[in-house]
Short mmCIF file of C-alpha atoms and ligand atoms in Angstrom, two decimals:
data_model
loop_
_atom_site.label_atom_id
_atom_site.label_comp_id
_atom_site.label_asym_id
_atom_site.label_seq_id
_atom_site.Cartn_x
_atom_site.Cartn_y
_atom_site.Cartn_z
CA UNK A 229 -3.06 -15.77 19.01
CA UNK A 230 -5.99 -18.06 18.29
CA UNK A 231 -6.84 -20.57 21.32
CA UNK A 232 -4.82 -23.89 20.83
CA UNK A 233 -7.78 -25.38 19.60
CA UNK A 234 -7.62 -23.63 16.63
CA UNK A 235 -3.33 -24.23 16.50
CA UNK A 236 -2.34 -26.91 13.37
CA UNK A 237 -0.06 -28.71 15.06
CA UNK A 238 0.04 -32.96 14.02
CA UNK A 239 -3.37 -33.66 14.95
CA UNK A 240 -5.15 -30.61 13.53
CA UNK A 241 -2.91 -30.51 10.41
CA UNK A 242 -5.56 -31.86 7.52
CA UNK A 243 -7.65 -28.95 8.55
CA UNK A 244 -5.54 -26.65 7.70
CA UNK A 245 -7.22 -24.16 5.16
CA UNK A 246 -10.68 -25.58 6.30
CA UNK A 247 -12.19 -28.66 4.67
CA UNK A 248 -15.03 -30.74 6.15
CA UNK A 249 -14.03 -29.70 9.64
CA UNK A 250 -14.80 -25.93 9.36
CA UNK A 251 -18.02 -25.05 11.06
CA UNK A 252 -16.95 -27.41 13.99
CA UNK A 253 -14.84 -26.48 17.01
CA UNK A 254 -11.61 -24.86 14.83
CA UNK A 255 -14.21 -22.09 13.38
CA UNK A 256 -15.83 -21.41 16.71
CA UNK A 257 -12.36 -20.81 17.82
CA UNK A 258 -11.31 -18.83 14.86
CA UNK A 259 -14.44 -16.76 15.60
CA UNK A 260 -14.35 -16.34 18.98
CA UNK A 261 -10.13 -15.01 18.46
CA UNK A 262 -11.77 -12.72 16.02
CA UNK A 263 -14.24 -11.61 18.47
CA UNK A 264 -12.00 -10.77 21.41
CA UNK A 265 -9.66 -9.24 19.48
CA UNK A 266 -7.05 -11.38 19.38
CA UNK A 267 -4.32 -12.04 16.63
CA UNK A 268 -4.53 -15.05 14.26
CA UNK A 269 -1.05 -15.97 13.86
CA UNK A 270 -0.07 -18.80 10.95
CA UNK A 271 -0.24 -21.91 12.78
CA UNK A 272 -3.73 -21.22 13.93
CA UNK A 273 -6.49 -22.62 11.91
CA UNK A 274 -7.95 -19.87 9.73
CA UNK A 275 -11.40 -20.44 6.96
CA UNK A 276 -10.12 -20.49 3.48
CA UNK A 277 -11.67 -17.50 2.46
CA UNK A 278 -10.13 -15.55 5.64
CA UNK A 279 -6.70 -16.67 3.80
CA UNK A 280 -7.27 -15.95 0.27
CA UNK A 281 -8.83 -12.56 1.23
CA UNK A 282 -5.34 -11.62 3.21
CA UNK A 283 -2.96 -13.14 0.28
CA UNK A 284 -4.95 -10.89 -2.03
CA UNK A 285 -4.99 -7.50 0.24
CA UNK A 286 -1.12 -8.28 0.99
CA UNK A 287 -0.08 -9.23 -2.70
CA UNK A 288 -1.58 -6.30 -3.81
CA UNK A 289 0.02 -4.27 -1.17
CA UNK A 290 3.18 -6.04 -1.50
CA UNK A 291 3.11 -5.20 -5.36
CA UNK A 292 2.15 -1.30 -4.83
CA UNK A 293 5.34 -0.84 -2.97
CA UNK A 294 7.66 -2.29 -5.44
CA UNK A 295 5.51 -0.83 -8.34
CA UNK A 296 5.49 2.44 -6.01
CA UNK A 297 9.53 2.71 -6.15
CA UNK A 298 9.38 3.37 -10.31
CA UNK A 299 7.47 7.34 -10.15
CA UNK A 300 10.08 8.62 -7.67
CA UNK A 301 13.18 6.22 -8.99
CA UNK A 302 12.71 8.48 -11.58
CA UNK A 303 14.04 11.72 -10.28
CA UNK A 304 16.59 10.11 -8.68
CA UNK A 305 19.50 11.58 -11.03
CA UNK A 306 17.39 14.57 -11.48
CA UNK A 307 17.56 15.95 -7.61
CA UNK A 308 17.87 19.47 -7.11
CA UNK A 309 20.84 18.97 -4.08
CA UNK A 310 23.05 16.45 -2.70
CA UNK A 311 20.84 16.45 0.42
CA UNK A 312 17.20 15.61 -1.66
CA UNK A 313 19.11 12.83 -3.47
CA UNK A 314 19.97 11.50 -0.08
CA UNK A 315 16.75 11.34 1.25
CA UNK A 316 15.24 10.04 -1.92
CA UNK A 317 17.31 7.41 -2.70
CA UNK A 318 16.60 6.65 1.06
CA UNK A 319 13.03 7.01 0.53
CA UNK A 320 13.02 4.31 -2.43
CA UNK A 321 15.16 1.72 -0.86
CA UNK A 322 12.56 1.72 1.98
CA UNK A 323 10.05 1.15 -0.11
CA UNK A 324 11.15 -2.06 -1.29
CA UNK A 325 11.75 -2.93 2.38
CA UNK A 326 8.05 -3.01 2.55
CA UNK A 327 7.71 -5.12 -0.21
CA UNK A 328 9.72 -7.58 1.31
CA UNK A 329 8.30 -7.15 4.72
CA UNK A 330 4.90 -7.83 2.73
CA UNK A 331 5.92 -10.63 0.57
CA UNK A 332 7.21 -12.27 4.18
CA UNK A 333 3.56 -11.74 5.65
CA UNK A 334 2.03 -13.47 2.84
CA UNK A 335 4.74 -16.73 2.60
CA UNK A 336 3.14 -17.05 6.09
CA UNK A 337 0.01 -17.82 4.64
CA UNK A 338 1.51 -20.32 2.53
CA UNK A 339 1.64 -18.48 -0.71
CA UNK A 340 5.29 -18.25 -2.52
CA UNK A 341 6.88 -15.38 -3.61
CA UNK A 342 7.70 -15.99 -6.75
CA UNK A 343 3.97 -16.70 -7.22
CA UNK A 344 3.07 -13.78 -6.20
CA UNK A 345 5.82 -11.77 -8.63
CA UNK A 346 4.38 -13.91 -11.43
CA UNK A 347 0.63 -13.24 -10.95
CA UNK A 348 1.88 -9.56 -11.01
CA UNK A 349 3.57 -9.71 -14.35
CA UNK A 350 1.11 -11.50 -15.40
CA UNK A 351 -1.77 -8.87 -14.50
CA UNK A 352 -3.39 -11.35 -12.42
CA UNK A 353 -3.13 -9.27 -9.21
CA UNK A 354 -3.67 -5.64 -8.69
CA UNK A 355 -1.09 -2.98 -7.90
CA UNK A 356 -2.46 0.80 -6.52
CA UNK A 357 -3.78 2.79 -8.73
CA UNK A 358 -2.12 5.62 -7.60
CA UNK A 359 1.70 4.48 -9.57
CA UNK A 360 -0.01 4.43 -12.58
CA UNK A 361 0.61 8.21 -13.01
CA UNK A 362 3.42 10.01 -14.24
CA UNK A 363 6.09 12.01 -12.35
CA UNK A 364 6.19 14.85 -14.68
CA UNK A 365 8.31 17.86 -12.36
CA UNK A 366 10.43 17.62 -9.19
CA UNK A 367 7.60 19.00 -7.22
CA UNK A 368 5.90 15.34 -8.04
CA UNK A 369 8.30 14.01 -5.66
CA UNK A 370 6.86 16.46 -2.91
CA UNK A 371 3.05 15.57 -3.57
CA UNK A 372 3.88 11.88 -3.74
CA UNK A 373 5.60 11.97 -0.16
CA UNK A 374 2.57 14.65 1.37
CA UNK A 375 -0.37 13.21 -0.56
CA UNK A 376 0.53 9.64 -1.47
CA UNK A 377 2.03 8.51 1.59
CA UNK A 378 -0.48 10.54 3.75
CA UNK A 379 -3.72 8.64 1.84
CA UNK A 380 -1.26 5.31 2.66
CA UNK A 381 -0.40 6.01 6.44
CA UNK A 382 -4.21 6.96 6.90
CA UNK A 383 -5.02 3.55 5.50
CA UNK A 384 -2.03 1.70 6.92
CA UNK A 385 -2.34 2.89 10.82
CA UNK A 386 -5.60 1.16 11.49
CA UNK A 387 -4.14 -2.11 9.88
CA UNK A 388 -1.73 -2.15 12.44
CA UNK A 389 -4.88 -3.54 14.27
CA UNK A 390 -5.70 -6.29 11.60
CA UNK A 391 -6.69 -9.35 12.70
CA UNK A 392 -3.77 -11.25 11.62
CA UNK A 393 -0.63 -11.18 13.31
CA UNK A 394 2.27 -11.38 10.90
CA UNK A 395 0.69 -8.43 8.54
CA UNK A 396 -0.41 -5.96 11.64
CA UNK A 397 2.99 -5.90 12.78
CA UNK A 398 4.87 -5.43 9.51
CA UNK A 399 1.92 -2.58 9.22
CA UNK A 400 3.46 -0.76 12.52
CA UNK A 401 7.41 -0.89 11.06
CA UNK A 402 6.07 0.28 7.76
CA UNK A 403 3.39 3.00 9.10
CA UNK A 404 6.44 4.04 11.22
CA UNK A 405 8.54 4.59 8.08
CA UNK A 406 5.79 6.34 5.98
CA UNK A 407 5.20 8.85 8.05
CA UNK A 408 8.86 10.07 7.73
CA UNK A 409 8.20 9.95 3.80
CA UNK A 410 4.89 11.92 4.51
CA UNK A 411 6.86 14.77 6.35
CA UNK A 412 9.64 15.07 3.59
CA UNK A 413 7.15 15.63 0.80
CA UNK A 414 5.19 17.89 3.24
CA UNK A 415 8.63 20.06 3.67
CA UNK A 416 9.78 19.51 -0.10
CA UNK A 417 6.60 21.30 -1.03
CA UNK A 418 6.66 23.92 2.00
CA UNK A 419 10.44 25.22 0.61
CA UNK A 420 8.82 25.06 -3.50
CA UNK A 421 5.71 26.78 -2.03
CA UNK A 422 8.05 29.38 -0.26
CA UNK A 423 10.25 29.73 -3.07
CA UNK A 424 10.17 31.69 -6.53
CA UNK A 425 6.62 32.12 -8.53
CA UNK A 426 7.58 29.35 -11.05
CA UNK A 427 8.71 27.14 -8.02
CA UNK A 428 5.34 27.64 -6.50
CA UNK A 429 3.36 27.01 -9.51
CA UNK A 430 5.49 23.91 -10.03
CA UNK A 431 4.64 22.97 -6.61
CA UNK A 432 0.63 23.86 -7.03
CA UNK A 433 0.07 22.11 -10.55
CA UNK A 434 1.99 18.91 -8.86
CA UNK A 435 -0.94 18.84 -5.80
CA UNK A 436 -3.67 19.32 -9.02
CA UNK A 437 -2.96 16.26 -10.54
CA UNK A 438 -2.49 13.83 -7.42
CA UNK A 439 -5.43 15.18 -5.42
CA UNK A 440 -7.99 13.29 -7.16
CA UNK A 441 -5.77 10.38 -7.64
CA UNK A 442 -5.25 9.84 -4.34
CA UNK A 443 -8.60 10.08 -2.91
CA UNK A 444 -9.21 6.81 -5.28
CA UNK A 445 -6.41 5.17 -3.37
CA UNK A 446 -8.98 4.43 -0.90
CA UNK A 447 -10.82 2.25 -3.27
CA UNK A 448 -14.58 2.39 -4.71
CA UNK A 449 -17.35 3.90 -2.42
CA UNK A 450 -18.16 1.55 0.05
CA UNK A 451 -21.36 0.96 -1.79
CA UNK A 452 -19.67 -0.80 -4.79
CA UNK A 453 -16.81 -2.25 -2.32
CA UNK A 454 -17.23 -5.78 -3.02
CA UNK A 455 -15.02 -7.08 0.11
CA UNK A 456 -15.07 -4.36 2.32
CA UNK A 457 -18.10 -5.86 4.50
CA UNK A 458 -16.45 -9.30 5.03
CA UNK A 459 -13.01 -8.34 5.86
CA UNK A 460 -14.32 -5.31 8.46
CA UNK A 461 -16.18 -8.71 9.95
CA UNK A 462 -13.00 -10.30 10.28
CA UNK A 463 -11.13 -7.03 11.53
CA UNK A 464 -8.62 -7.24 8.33
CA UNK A 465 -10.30 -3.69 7.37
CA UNK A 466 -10.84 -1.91 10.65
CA UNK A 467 -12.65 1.20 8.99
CA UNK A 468 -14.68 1.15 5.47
CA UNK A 469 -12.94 3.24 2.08
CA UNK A 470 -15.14 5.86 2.33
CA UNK A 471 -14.75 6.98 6.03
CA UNK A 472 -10.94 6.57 5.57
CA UNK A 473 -11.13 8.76 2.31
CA UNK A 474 -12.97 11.36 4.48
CA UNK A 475 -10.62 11.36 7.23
CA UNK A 476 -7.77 11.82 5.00
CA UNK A 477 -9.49 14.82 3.39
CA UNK A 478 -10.07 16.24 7.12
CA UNK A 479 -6.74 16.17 7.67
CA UNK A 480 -5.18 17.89 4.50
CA UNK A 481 -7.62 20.48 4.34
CA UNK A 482 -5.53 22.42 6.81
CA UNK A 483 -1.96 20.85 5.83
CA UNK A 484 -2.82 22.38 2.63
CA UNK A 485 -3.63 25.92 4.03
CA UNK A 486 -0.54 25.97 6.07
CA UNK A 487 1.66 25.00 2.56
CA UNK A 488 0.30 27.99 0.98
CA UNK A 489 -1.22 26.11 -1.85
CA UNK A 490 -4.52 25.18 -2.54
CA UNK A 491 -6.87 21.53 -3.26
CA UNK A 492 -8.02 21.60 -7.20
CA UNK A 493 -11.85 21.13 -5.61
CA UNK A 494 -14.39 23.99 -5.41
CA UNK A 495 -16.85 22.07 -4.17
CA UNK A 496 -14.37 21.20 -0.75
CA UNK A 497 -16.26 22.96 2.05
CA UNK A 498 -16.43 22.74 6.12
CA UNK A 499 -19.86 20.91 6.87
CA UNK A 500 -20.64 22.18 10.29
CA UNK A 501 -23.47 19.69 10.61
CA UNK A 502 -21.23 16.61 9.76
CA UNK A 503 -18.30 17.67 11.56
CA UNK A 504 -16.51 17.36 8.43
CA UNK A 505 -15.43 18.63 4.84
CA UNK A 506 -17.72 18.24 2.01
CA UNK A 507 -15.95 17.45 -1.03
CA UNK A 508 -17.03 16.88 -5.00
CA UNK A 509 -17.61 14.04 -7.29
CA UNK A 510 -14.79 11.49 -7.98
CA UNK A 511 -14.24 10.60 -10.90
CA UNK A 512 -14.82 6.44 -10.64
CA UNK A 513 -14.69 6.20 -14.44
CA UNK A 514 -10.91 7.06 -14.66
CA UNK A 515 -10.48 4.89 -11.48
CA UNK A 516 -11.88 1.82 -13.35
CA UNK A 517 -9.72 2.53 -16.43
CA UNK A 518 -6.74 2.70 -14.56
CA UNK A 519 -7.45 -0.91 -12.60
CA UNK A 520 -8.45 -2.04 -16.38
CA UNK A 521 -4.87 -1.28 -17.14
CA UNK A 522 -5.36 1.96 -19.00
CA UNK A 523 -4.08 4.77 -17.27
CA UNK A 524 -1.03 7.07 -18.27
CA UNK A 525 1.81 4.62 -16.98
CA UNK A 526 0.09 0.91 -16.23
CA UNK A 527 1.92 -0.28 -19.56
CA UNK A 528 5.22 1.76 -18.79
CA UNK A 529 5.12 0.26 -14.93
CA UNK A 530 4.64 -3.62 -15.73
CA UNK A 531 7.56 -3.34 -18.49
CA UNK A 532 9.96 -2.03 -16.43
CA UNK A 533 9.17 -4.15 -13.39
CA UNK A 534 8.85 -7.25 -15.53
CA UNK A 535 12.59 -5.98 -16.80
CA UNK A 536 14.09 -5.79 -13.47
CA UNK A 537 12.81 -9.16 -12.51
CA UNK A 538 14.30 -10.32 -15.77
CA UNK A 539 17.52 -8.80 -15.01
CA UNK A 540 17.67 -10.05 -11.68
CA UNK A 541 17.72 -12.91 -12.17
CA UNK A 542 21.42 -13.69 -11.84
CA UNK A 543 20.96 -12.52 -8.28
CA UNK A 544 18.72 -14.79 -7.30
CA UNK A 545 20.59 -17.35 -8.48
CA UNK A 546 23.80 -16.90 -7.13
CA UNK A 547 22.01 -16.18 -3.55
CA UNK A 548 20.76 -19.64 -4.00
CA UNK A 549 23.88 -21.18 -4.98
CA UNK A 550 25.23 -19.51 -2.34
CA UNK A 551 22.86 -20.61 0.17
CA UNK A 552 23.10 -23.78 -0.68
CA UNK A 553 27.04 -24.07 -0.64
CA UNK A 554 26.99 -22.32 3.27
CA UNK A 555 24.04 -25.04 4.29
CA UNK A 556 25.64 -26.93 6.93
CA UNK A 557 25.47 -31.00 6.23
CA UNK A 558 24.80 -33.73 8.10
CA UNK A 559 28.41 -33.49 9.70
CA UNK A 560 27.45 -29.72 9.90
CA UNK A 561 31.02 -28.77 7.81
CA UNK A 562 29.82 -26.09 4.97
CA UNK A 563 30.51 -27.71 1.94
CA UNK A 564 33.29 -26.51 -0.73
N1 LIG B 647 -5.91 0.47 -6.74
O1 LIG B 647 -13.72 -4.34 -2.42
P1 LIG B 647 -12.64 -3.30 -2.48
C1 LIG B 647 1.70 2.99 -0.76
C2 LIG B 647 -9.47 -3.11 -6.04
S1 LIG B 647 0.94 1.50 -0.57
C3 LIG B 647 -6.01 -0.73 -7.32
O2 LIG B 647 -12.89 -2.03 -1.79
P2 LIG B 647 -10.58 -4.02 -0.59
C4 LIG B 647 3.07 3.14 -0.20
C5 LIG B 647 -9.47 -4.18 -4.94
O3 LIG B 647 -8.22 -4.79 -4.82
C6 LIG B 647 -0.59 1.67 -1.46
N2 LIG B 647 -7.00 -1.62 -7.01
O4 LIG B 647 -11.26 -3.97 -2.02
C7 LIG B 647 3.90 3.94 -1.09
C8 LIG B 647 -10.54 -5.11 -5.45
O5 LIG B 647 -10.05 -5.86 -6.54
P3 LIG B 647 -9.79 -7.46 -6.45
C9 LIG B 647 -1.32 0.40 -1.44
C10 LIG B 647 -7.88 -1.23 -6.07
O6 LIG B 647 -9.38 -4.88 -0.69
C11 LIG B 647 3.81 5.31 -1.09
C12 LIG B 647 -11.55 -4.15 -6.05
O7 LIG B 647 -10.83 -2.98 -6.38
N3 LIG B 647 -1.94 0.21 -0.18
O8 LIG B 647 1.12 3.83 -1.31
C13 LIG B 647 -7.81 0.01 -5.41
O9 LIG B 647 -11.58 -4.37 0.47
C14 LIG B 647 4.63 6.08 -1.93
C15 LIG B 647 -12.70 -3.83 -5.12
O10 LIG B 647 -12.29 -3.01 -4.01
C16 LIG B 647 -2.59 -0.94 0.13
O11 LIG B 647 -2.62 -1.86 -0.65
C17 LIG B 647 -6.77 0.89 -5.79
N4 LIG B 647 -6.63 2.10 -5.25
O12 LIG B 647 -10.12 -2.51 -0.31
C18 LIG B 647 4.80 3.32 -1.94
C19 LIG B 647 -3.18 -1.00 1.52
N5 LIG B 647 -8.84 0.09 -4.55
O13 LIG B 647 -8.68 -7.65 -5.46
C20 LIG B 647 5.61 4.09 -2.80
C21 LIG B 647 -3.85 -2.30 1.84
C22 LIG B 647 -9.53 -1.05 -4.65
O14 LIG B 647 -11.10 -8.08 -6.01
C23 LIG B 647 5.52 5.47 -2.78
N6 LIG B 647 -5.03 -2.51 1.06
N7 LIG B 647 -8.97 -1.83 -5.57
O15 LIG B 647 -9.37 -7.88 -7.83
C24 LIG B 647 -6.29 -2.08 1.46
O16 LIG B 647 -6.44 -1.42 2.47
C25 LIG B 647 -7.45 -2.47 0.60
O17 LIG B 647 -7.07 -3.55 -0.22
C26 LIG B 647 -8.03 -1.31 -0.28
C27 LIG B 647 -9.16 -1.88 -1.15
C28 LIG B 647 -8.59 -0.22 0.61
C29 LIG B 647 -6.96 -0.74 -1.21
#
C-alpha cells in the first residue's frame, strides 16, 4: 500500500482523484509506491489518469469474460459426453466469476457496475476481440481452452504484479482458474487429435482459424499501442503486447508439436540468433474491423448479452428487494 501520506482519509479526502493538489506531496508518494513496488490500494491517493486508465483495462476485461461465456455457452447442449458437459458448463460459470471478480476491482475505483454494463451495451467500451468469432465445431471448444486461455494466462500472470492492489489479486484467483481451462482444451484437442481422421481434421481446421485470432489478443504492435508506454510506467502493464505475443508463440510452438497438429503459419521458424520463433505478418486490418464492430459475431454477441441483461432484470430486482427487507434497522430487527 501507498505511504499514509498518500491514504484519503478526512483530511486528504478533496484530493481524491487529483485536483490542484497533484504534483505536491500525494503524487510524490504515489510515485515513490510505484517505484518500490508497492501496491496502490483504493484509499490511497492515485492521479486521475492512473484511475481512468485501470477502469478502462478492467471494464474491458471485465466485459471479455462475460462476452467470453457466449462462443462456448454454445456447445453446451451439444457435448459429446456427460463428462465434457461437466467440465464445460464448469468452465462457463467460472467465467462469469471473473467478471464479477473484475466488476468488484473496478467499484473500487469508484466506478458502478451498472455503468460499466451500460457503456458495454452501448459500445462505449471494448470487449476482446477474440469472442467476436464463431464456434463453428466441437473441436472450437478445445482451441478456445488451449489457445484462448493460453494467450489470456500469458497476459494475465504478469498482472498479478500490477500496481494496483484490488485487480493484481483478483488476477492470481483468476490466472489460477485459467490455467485449468488451458489444460482441458489442451487434452480436448490431444483425444480429437488422437482420434479418427475426421476427428483430427476437425481438431486441425479449429487451431487454423483461432491462431491468428489470438495472437491479436495481445493488442496492436507496441508501435501503434497508444497506452502501453504509460501504464508499463505505472507497472499496470508489466511487459509490452508484442513481447507477450512472442512469448506466447514460444510456448505453443512445442504444445502444438506434442498435439500432433500443426500452426496455419509457414513463415513460423526457430531464430537461433533471437532465441526465439520467427513468425509472419498479422493481419492488423481484420483486427481493426473487428474492434470497429465488424467481425463475424460483434453484432450476434452485443444482442444476446444486451438480452440477458434485459431478462435479468427481475433478478436484480428481487435481490434488491430482498436486501433491503433483511437490512437490519435502527433497532437491528429485519423488517417484515
Ligand atoms: N480486443 O494501447 P493498447 C479471456 C484496444 S480475457 C479489443 O495496446 P492496452 C478469458 C485497447 O483497449 C481476454 N480491444 O491498449 C476468457 C485500446 O482501446 P481503448 C481479455 C483491444 O490497454 C478465455 C486500443 O485497442 N483480457 O480471454 C484489444 O495498453 C476464454 C489500443 O491498444 C484482458 O482484457 C483486443 N484484443 O493493451 C474468457 C486482459 N487489444 O481502450 C472466456 C487485460 C487492444 O483506448 C473464454 N487487458 N485493444 O478504446 C490488457 O492486458 C490490455 O488492455 C491489452 C491492450 C493488452 C488487451
Amino acid at each position: 500500500m501507498a505511504t499514509a501520506v498518500g491514504s484519503v482519509g478526512a483530511d486528504a479526502g478533496d484530493s481524491v482523484g487529483g485536483g490542484a493538489d497533484s504534483g505536491t506531496e500525494y503524487e510524490r508518494a504515489f510515485d515513490a509506491a510505484v517505484a518500490a513496488d508497492e501496491r496502490i490500494e483504493p484509499r490511497d491517493w492515485m492521479p486521475d489518469a492512473y484511475r481512468a486508465t485501470l477502469v478502462r483495462q478492467i471494464a474491458q476485461h471485465a466485459h471479455s469474460e462475460i462476452i467470453g461465456m457466449q462462443p462456448e455457452a454454445n456447445w453446451i447442449t451439444r457435448a459429446p459426453s456427460l463428462r465434457r458437459k461437466a467440465i464445460l458448463m464448469a468452465k462457463v460459470q467460472d467465467e462469469a466469476g471473473h467478471g464479477l471478480y473484475l466488476y468488484s476491482a473496478a467499484e473500487t475505483l469508484g466506478t458502478g457496475r451498472d455503468e460499466l454494463l451500460d457503456k458495454l451495451h452501448s459500445g462505449r467500451q471494448k470487449y476482446s476481440s477474440i469472442f467476436n468469432y464463431p464456434t463453428l465445431t466441437w473441436a472450437d471448444v478445445g482451441a478456445i481452452g488451449w489457445l484462448v486461455d493460453g494467450a489470456a494466462i500469458t497476459n494475465q500472470v504478469p498482472l498479478c504484479r500490477c500496481s494496483y492492489g484490488p485487480y493484481a489479486r483478483a488476477m492470481v484467483r483468476i490466472c489460477k482458474e485459467e490455467s485449468f481451462h488451458q489444460r482441458q482444451g489442451y487434452e480436448l484437442l490431444l483425444a480429437l487429435s488422437r482420434g479418427t481422421p475426421e476427428q483430427h481434421a476437425m481438431a486441425q481446421d479449429a487451431v487454423d482459424r483461432w491462431w491468428w485470432p489470438s495472437l491479436m489478443m495481445f493488442g496492436p504492435p507496441d508501435d501503434e499501442s497508444q497506452h502501453s508506454a504509460q501504464s508499463m510506467a505505472w507497472k499496470i502493464k508489466r511487459h509490452s503486447n508484442d513481447e507477450l505475443r512472442q512469448r506466447f508463440v514460444d510456448i505453443c510452438v512445442p504444445q502444438a508439436e506434442s498435439l500432433g497438429l500443426t500452426l496455419p503459419d509457414p513463415d513460423l521458424r526457430w531464430n537461433e540468433e533471437r532465441g526465439h520463433h520467427d513468425f509472419g505478418p498479422i493481419d492488423w486490418t481484420e483486427f481493426r474491423n473487428v474492434l470497429k464492430g465488424d467481425g463475424p459475431c460483434n453484432e450476434e454477441r452485443l444482442t444476446r448479452r444486451r438480452r440477458a441483461h434485459e431478462e435479468g432484470a427481475w433478478v436484480r430486482e428481487s435481490a434488491a428487494a430482498y436486501a433491503a427487507k433483511h437490512t437490519p434497522g435502527e433497532t437491528g430487527a429485519i423488517r417484515a
